[in-house]
Short mmCIF file of C-alpha atoms and ligand atoms in Angstrom, two decimals:
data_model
loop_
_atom_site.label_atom_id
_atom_site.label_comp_id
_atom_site.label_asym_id
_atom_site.label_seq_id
_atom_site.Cartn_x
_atom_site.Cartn_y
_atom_site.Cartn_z
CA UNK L 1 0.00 0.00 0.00
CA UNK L 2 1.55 3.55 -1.07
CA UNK L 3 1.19 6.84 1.20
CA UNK L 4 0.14 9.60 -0.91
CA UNK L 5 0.62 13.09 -1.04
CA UNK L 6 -2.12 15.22 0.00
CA UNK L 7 -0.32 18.48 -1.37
CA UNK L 8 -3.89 19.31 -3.23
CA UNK L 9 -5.71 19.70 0.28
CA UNK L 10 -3.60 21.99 2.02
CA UNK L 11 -4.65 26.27 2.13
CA UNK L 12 -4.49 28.25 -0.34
CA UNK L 13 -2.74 30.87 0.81
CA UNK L 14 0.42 31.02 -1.28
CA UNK L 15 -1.34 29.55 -4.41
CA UNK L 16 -0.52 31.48 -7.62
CA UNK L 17 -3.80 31.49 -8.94
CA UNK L 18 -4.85 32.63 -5.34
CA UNK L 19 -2.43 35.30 -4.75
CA UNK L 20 -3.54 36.72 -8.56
CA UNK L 21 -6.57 37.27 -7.62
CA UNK L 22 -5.96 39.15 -4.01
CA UNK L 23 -3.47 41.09 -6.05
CA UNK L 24 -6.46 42.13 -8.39
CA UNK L 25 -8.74 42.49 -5.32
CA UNK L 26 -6.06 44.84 -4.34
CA UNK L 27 -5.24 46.59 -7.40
CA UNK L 28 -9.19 47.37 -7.86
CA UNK L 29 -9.67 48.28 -4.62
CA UNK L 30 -7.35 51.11 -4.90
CA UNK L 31 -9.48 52.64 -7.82
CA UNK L 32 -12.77 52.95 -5.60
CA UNK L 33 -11.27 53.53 -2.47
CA UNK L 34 -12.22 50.28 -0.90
CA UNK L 35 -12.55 50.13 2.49
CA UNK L 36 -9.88 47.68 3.69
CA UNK L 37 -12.27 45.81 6.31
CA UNK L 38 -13.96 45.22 3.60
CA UNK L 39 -10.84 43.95 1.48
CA UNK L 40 -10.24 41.82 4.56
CA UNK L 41 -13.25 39.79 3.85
CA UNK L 42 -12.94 39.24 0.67
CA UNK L 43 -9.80 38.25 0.88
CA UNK L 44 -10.79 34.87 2.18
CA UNK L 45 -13.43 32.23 1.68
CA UNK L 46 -16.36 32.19 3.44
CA UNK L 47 -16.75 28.38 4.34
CA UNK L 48 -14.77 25.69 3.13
CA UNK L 49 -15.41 21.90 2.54
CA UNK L 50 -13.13 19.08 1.71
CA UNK L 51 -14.41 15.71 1.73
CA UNK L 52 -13.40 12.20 0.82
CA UNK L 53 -15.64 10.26 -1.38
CA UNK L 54 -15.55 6.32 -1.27
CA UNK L 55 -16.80 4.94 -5.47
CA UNK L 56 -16.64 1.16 -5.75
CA UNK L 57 -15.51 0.80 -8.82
CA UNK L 58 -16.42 -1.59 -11.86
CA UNK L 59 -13.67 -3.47 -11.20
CA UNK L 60 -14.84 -4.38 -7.45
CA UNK L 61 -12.49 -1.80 -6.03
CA UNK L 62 -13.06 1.14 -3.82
CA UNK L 63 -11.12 4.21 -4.82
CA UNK L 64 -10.93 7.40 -2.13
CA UNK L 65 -11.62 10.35 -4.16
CA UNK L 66 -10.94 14.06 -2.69
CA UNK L 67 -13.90 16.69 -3.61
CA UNK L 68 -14.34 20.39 -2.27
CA UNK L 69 -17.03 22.79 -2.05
CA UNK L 70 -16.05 26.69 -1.01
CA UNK L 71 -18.59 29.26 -0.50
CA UNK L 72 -16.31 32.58 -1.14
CA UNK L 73 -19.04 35.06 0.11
CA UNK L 74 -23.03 35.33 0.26
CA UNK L 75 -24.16 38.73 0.57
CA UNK L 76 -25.90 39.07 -2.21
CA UNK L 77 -27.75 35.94 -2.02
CA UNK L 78 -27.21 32.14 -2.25
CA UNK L 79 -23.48 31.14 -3.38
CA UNK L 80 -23.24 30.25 -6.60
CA UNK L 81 -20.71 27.98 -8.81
CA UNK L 82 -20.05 25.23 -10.65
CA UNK L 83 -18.57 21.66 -10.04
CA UNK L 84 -15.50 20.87 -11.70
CA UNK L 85 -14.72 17.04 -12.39
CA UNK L 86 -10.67 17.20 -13.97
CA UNK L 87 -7.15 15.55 -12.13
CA UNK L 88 -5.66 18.54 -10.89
CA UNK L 89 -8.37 20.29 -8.59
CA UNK L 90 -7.10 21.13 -5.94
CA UNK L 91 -8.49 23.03 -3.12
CA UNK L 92 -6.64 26.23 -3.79
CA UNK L 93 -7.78 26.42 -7.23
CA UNK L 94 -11.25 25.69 -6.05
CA UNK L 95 -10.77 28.38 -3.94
CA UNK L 96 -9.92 30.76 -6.18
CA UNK L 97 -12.40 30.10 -8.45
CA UNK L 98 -15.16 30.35 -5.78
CA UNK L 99 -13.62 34.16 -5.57
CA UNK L 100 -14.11 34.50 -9.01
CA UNK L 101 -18.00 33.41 -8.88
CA UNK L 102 -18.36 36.32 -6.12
CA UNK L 103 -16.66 38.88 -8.49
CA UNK L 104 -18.46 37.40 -11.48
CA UNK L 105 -22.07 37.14 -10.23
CA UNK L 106 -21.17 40.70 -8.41
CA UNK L 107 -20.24 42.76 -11.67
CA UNK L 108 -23.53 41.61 -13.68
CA UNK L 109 -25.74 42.42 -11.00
CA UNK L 110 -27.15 39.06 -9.94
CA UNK L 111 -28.44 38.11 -6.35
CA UNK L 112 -26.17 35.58 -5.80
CA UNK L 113 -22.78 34.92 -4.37
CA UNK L 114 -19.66 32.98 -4.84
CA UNK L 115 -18.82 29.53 -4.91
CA UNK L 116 -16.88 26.54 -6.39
CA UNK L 117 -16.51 22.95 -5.68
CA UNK L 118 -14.93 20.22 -7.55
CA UNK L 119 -13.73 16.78 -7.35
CA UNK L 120 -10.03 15.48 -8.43
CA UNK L 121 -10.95 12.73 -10.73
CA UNK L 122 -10.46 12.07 -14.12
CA UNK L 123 -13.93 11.23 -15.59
CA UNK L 124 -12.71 10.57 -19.00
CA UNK L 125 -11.63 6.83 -17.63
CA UNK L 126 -14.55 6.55 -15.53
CA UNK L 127 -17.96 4.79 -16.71
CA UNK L 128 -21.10 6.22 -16.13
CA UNK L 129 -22.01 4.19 -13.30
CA UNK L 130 -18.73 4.98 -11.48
CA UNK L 131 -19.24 9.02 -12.65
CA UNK L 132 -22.99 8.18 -11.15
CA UNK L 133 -22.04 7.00 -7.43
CA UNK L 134 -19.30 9.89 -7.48
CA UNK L 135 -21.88 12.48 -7.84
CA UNK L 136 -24.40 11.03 -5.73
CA UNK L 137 -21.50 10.58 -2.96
CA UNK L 138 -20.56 14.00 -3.20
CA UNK L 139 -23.67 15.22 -3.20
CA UNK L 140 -24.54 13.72 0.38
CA UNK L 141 -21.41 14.48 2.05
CA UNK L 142 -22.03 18.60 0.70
CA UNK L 143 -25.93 18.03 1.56
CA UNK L 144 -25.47 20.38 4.45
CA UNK L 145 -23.75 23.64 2.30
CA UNK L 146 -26.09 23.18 -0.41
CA UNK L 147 -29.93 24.58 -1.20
CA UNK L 148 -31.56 26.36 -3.44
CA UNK L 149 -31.93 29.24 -0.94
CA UNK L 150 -27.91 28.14 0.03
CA UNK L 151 -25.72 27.40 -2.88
CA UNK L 152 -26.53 26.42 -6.12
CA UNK L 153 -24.10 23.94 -7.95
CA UNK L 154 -23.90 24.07 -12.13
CA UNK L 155 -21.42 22.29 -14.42
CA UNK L 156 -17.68 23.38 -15.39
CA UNK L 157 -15.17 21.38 -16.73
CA UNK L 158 -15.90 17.46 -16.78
CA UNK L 159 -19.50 17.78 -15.51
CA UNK L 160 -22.42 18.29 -17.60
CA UNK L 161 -26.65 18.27 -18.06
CA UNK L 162 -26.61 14.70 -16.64
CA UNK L 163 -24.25 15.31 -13.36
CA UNK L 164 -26.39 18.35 -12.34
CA UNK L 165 -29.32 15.82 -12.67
CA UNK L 166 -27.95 13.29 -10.74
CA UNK L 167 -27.42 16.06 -8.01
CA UNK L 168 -30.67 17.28 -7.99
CA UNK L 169 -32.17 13.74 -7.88
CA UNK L 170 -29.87 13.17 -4.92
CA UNK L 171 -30.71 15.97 -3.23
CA UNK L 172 -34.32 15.67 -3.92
CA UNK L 173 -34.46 11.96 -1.95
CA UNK L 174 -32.92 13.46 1.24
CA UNK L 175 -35.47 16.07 1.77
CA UNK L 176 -38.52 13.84 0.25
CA UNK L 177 -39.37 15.84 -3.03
CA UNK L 178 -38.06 17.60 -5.84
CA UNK L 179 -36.46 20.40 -5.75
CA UNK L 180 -35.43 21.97 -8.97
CA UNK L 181 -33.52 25.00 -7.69
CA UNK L 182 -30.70 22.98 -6.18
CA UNK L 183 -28.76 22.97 -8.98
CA UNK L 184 -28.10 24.96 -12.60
CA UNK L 185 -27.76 23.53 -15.84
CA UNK L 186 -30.22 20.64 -15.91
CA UNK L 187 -32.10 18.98 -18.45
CA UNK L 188 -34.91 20.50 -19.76
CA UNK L 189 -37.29 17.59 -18.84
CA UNK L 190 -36.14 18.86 -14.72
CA UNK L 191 -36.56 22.23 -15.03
CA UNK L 192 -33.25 23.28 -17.20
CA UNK L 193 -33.96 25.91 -19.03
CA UNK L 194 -34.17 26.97 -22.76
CA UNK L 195 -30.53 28.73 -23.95
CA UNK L 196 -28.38 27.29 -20.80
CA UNK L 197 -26.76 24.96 -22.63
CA UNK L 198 -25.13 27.36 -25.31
CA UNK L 199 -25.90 30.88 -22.67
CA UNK L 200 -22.10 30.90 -22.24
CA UNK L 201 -20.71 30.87 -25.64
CA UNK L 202 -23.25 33.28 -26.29
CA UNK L 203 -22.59 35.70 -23.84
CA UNK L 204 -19.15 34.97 -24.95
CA UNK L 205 -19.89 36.22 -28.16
CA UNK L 206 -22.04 39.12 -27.27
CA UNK L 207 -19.18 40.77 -25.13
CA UNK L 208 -17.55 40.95 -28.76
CA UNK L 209 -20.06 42.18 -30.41
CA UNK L 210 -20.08 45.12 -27.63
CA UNK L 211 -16.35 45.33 -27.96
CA UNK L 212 -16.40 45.37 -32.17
CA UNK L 213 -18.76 48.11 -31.54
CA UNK L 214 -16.19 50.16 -29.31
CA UNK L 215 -13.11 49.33 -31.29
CA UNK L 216 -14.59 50.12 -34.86
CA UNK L 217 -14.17 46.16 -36.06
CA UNK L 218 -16.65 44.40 -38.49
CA UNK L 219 -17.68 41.17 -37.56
CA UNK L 220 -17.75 39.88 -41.19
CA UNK L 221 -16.43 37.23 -43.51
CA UNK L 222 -12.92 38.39 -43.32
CA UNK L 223 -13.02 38.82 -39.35
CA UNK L 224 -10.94 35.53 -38.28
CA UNK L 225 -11.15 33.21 -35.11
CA UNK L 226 -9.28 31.31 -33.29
CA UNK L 227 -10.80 28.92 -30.16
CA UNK L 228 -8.69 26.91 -27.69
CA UNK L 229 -10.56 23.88 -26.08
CA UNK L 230 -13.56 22.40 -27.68
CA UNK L 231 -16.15 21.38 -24.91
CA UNK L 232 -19.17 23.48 -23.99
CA UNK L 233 -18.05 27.04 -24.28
CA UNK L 234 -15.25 26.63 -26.75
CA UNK L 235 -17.95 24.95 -28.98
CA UNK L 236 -20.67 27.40 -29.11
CA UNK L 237 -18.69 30.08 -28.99
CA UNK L 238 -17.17 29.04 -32.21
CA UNK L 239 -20.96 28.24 -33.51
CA UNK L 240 -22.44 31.84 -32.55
CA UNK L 241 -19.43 33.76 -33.85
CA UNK L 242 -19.36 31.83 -36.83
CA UNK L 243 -23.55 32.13 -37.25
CA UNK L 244 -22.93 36.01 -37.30
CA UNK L 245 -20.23 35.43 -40.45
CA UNK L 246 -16.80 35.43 -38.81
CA UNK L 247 -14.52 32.50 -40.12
CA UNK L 248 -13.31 29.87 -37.15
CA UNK L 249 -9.86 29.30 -38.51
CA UNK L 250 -8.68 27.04 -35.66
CA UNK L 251 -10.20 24.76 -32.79
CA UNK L 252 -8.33 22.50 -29.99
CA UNK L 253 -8.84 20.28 -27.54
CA UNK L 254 -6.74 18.63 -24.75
CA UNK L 255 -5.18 16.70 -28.19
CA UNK L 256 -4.77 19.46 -30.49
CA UNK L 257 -6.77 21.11 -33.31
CA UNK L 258 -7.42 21.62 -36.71
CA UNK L 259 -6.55 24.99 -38.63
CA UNK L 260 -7.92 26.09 -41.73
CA UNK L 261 -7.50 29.49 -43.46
CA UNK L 262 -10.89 29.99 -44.92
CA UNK L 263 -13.16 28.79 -42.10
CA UNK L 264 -13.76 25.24 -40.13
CA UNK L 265 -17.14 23.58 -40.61
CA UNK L 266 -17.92 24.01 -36.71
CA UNK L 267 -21.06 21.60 -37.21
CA UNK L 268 -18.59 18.89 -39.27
CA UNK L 269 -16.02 19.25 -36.89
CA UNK L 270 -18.30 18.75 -33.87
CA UNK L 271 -19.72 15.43 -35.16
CA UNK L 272 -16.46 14.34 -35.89
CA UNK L 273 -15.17 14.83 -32.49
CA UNK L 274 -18.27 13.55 -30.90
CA UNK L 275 -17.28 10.21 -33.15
CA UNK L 276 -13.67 10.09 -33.02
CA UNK L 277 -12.57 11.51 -29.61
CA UNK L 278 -10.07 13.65 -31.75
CA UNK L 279 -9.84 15.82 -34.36
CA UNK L 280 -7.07 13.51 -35.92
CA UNK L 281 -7.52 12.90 -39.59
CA UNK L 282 -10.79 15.48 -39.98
CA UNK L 283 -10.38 15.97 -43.78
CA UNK L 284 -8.96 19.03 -45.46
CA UNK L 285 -7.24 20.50 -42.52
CA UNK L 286 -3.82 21.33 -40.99
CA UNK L 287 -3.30 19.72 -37.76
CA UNK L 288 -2.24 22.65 -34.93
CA UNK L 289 -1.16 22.09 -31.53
CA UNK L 290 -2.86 24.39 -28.73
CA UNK L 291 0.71 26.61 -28.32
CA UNK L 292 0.59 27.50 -31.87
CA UNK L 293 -3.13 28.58 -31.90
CA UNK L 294 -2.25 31.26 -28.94
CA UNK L 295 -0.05 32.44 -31.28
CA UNK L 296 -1.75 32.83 -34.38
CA UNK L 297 -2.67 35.62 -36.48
CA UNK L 298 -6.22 36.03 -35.61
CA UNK L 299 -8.49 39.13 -35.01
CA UNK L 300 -10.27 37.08 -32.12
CA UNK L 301 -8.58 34.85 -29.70
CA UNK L 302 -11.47 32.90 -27.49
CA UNK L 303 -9.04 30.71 -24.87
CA UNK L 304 -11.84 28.20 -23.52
CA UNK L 305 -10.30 25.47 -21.98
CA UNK L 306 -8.30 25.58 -18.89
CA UNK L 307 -6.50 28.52 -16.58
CA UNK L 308 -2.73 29.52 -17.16
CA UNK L 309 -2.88 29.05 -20.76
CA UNK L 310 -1.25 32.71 -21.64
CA UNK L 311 1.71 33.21 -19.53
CA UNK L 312 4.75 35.66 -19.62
CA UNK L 313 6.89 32.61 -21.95
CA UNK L 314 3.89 33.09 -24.46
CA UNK L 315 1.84 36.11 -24.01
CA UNK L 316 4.26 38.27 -26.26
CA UNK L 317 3.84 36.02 -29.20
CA UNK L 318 0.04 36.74 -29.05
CA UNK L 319 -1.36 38.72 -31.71
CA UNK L 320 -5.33 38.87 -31.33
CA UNK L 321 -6.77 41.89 -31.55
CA UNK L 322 -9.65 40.82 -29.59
CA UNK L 323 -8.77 37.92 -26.41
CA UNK L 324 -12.08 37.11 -25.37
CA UNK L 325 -11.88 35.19 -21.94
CA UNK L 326 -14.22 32.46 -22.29
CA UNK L 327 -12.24 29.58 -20.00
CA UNK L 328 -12.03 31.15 -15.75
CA UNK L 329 -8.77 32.40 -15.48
CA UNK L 330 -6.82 31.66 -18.82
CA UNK L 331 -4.41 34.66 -18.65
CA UNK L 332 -1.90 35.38 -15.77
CA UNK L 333 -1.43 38.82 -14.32
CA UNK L 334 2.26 38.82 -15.58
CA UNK L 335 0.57 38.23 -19.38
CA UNK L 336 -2.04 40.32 -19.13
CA UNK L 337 0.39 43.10 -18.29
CA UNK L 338 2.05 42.12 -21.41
CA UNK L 339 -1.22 42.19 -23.23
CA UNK L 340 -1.88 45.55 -22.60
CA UNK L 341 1.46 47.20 -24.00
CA UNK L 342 0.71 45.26 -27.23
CA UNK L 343 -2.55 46.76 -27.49
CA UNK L 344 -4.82 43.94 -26.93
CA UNK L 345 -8.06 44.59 -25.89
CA UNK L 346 -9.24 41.61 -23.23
CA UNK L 347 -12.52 41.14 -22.62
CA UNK L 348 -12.04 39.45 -18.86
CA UNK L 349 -13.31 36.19 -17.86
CA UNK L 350 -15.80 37.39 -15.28
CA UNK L 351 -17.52 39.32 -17.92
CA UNK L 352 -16.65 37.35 -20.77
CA UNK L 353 -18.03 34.26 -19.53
CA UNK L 354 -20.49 35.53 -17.55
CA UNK L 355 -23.33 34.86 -19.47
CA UNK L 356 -23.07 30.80 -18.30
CA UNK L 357 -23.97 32.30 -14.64
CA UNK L 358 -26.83 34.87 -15.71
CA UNK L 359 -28.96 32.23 -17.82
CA UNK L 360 -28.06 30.07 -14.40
CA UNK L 361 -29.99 32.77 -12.61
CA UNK L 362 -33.02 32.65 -15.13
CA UNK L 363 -33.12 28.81 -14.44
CA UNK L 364 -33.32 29.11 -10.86
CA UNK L 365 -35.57 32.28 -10.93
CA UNK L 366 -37.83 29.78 -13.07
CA UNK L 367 -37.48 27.07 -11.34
CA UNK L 368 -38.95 28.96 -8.03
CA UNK L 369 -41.61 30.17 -9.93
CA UNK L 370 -42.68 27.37 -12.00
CA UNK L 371 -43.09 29.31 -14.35
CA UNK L 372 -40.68 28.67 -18.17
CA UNK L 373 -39.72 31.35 -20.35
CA UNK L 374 -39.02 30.96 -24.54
CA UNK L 375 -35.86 31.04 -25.72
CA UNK L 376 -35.83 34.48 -27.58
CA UNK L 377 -36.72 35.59 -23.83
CA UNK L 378 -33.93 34.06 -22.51
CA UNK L 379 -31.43 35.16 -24.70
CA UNK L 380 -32.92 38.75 -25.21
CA UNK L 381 -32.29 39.35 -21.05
CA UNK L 382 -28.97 37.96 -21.67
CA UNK L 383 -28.14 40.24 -23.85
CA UNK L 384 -29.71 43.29 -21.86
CA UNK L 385 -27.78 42.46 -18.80
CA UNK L 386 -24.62 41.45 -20.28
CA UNK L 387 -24.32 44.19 -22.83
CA UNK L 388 -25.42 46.83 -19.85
CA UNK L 389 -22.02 45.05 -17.54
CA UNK L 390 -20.15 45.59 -20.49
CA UNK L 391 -20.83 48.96 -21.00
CA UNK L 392 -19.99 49.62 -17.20
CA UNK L 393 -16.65 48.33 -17.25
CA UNK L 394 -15.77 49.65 -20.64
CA UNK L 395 -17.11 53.15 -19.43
CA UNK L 396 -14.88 52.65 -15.73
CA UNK L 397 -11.89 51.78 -18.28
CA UNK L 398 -11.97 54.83 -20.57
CA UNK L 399 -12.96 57.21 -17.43
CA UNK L 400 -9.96 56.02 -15.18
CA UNK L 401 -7.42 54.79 -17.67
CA UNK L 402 -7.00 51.59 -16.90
CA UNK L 403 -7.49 48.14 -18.35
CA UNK L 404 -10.56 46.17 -19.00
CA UNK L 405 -9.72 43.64 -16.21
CA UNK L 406 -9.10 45.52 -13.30
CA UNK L 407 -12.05 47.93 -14.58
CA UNK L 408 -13.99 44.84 -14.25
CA UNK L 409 -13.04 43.74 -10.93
CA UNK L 410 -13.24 47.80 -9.81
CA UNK L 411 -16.51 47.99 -10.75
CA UNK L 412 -18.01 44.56 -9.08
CA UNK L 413 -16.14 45.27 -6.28
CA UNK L 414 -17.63 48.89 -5.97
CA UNK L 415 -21.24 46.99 -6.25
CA UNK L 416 -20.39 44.58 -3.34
CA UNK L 417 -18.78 46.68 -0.88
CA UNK L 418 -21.73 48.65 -0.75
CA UNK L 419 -23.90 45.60 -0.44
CA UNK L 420 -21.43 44.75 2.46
CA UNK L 421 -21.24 47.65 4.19
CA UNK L 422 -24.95 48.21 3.94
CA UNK L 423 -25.27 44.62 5.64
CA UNK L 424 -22.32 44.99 8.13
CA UNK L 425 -21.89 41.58 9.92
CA UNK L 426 -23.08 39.45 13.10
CA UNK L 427 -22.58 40.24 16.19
P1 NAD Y 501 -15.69 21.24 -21.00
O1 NAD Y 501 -15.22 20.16 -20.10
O2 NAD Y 501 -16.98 21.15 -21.70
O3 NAD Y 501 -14.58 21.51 -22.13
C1 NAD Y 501 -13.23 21.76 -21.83
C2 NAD Y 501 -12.46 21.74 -23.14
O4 NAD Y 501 -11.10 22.06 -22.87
C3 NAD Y 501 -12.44 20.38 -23.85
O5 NAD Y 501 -12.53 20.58 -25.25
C4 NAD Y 501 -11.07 19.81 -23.49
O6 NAD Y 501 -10.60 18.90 -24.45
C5 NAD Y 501 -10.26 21.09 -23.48
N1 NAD Y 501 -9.04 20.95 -22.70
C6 NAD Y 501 -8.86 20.33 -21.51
N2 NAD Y 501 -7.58 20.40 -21.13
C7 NAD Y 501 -6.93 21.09 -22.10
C8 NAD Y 501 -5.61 21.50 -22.29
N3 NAD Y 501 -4.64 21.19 -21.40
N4 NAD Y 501 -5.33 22.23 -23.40
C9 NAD Y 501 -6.28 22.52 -24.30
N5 NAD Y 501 -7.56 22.16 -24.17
C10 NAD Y 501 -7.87 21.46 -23.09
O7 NAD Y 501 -15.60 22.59 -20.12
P2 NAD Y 501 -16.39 23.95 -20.35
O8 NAD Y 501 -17.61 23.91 -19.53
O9 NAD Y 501 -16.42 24.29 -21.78
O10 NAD Y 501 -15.40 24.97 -19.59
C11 NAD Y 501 -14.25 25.53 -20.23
C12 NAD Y 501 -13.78 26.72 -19.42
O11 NAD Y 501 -14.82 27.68 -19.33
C13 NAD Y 501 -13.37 26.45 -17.98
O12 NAD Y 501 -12.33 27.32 -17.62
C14 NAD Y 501 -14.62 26.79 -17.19
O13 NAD Y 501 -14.34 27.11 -15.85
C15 NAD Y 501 -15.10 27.98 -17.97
N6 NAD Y 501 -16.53 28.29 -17.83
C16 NAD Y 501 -17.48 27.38 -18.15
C17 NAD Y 501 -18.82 27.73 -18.06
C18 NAD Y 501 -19.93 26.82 -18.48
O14 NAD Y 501 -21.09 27.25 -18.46
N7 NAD Y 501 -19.67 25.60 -18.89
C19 NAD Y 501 -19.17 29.01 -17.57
C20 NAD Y 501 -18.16 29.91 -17.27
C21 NAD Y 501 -16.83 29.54 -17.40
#
């Protein structure tokens, strides 16, 4: 029997991910005048989880997995995050991204605070059955954090329609009925609603259209695209920007991509990766590894996979004009620094990908109510709300100088600290 290292569980404190986002906490804070109590708070999680989950697996063995759940902070309303299945979560990172959520769900206005949770698994190698005892597991042993008055869970990376399900049905059999509102991202037959499933890409896209707008770019046939990471937001980001005209010249996964100067067929290459697990030998391509699409000559850059994908060893070989954040975290604060003196204009992930969380919000607002909207309703308040953030932080950005990000995180913060302060704390 082998000890092993439990390096993924311990704080968070020194993390890098961690200590970029206190440093942007800190950096915004200095452009409202944030009261440092206040910066005290927010500087660490409100409640944190860890929690070992036994899965017997197919093979007749039991397997320990570690999972987290961190509520960052709740004044607004009930946390609110998704649940990451992938190898390396670790409770730092889990913790970062919870402070993310808060900053995220702050700067669009929504009732709802921050929160993240995750399990380090790889579910690629699991089966559904194993994947389905997981959740379930989970589930119970987070029971008492979550609530649809508490914290709502939705999918990230390696969870999907089908996880949040089995969540919800879990959840559902402890208290004795069904309760909808636990959990974002469902099926429709449960209470999902109409536009969740593509609300990110499309907010994705939207915060370019408002950026085009501002920088005096078409979004035509010659306007060119490149997308890192292929799963849920990668995807229909590529789809919408490509429905309004633009040309998808390169997509990647966790394998590598496909680039083609005049335009991918998104749908082709979609059914081809559903089929083939890669996007090896999909016809009248150049294969392209995910380093060389950061670095290609694109007007669009939409990095939707995974965090610390543009770091100082790449970020000056970037040439967007346009990096559209749709992954949590896919630029580091050395990079973006970088970014800037090149004259990139980022659209940051907690606007850019915030329209995943706001169509969240219309779920669970329906789901209270019992009461469905159509899709053109859906995505017509996404667009009201997300275009109206963007216009915020792009107004805080030309008024004080300074870049798109830390505009961003200025002007959620600004929102919160009010909220805070209005609140104060107990006792
Ligand atoms: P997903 O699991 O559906 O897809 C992830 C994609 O990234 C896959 O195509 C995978 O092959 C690729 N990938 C994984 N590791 C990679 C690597 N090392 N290099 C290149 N590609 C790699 O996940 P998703 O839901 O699309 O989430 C993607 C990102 O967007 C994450 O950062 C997530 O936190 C963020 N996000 C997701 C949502 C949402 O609604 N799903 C909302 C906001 C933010």
């Amino acid at each position: 029997m082998t000890a092993h290292s439990d390096t993924h569980i311990v704080g968070w404190e020194d993390h890098p991910f961690y200590q970029n986002c206190l440093n942007l906490i800190e950096a915004a804070g200095e452009q409202i005048d944030l009261d440092p109590n206040v910066f005290q708070r927010l500087s660490k999680p409100r409640r944190v989880l860890y929690v070992s989950i036994p899965v017997r697996m197919d093979d007749g063995t039991i397997e320990v997995f570690d999972g987290f759940r961190v509520q960052h902070n709740t004044t607004l309303g009930p946390a609110k995050g998704g649940i990451r299945y992938h190898p390396e979560v670790n409770l730092a990172e889990t913790t970062a991204l919870s402070m993310l959520m808060t900053f995220k769900n702050a700067l669009v206005k929504l009732p709802l605070g921050g929160a993240k949770g995750g399990i380090r698994c790889d579910p690629s190698v699991m089966s559904r059955r194993e994947k389905q005892s997981l959740t379930r597991r989970y589930t119970s042993e987070i029971f008492m954090l979550i609530g649809p008055d508490r914290d709502i869970p939705a999918p990230d990376v390696g969870t999907d329609a089908q996880t949040m399900a089995w969540v919800m049905d879990t959840y559902s059999a402890q208290v004795g009925y069904a309760v909808p509102g636990v959990v974002t991202g469902k099926p429709i037959e449960i209470g999902g609603s109409l536009g969740r499933v593509d609300a990110t890409g499309r907010g994705v896209v939207y915060t370019i259209i408002e950026a085009a707008k501002r920088l005096n770019m078409d979004l035509d046939g010659n306007t060119t695209v490149a997308v890192q990471g292929f799963g849920n937001v990668g995807y229909y980001s590529a789809k919408i920007i490509n429905s309004l005209g633009c040309k998808v010249v390169a997509i990647t996964d966790v394998s590598g991509g496909i680039y083609k100067s005049d335009g991918i067929n998104i749908q082709a290459a979609k059914d081809w990766l559903d089929k083939n697990r890669t996007f090896d030998g999909f016809p009248e391509c150049d294969k392209i590894s995910n380093a060389e699409l950061l670095e290609l000559k694109v007007d669009i850059l939409i990095p939707a996979a995974l965090s610390n994908q543009i770091t100082k060893a790449n970020a000056d070989k970037v040439k967007c004009r346009i990096l559209a954040e749709g992954a949590n975290g896919p630029t580091t604060i050395e990079a973006n620094q970088i970014l800037n003196e090149k004259g990139v204009f980022t659209i940051p992930d907690i606007l850019a990908n915030s329209g995943g969380v706001i169509v969240s919000y219309f779920e669970w607002v329906q789901g209270q109510q019992s009461f469905f909207w159509s899709e053109k309703d859906v995505n017509n308040k996404l667009w009201e709300i997300i275009s109206n953030a963007f216009g915020r932080v792009y107004d805080f950005h030309q008024a004080k100088k300074i870049d798109m990000r830390l505009s961003a995180f200025a002007v959620s913060i600004e929102h919160l600290s009010k909220a805070m302060l209005y609140r104060g704390f107990f006792p």
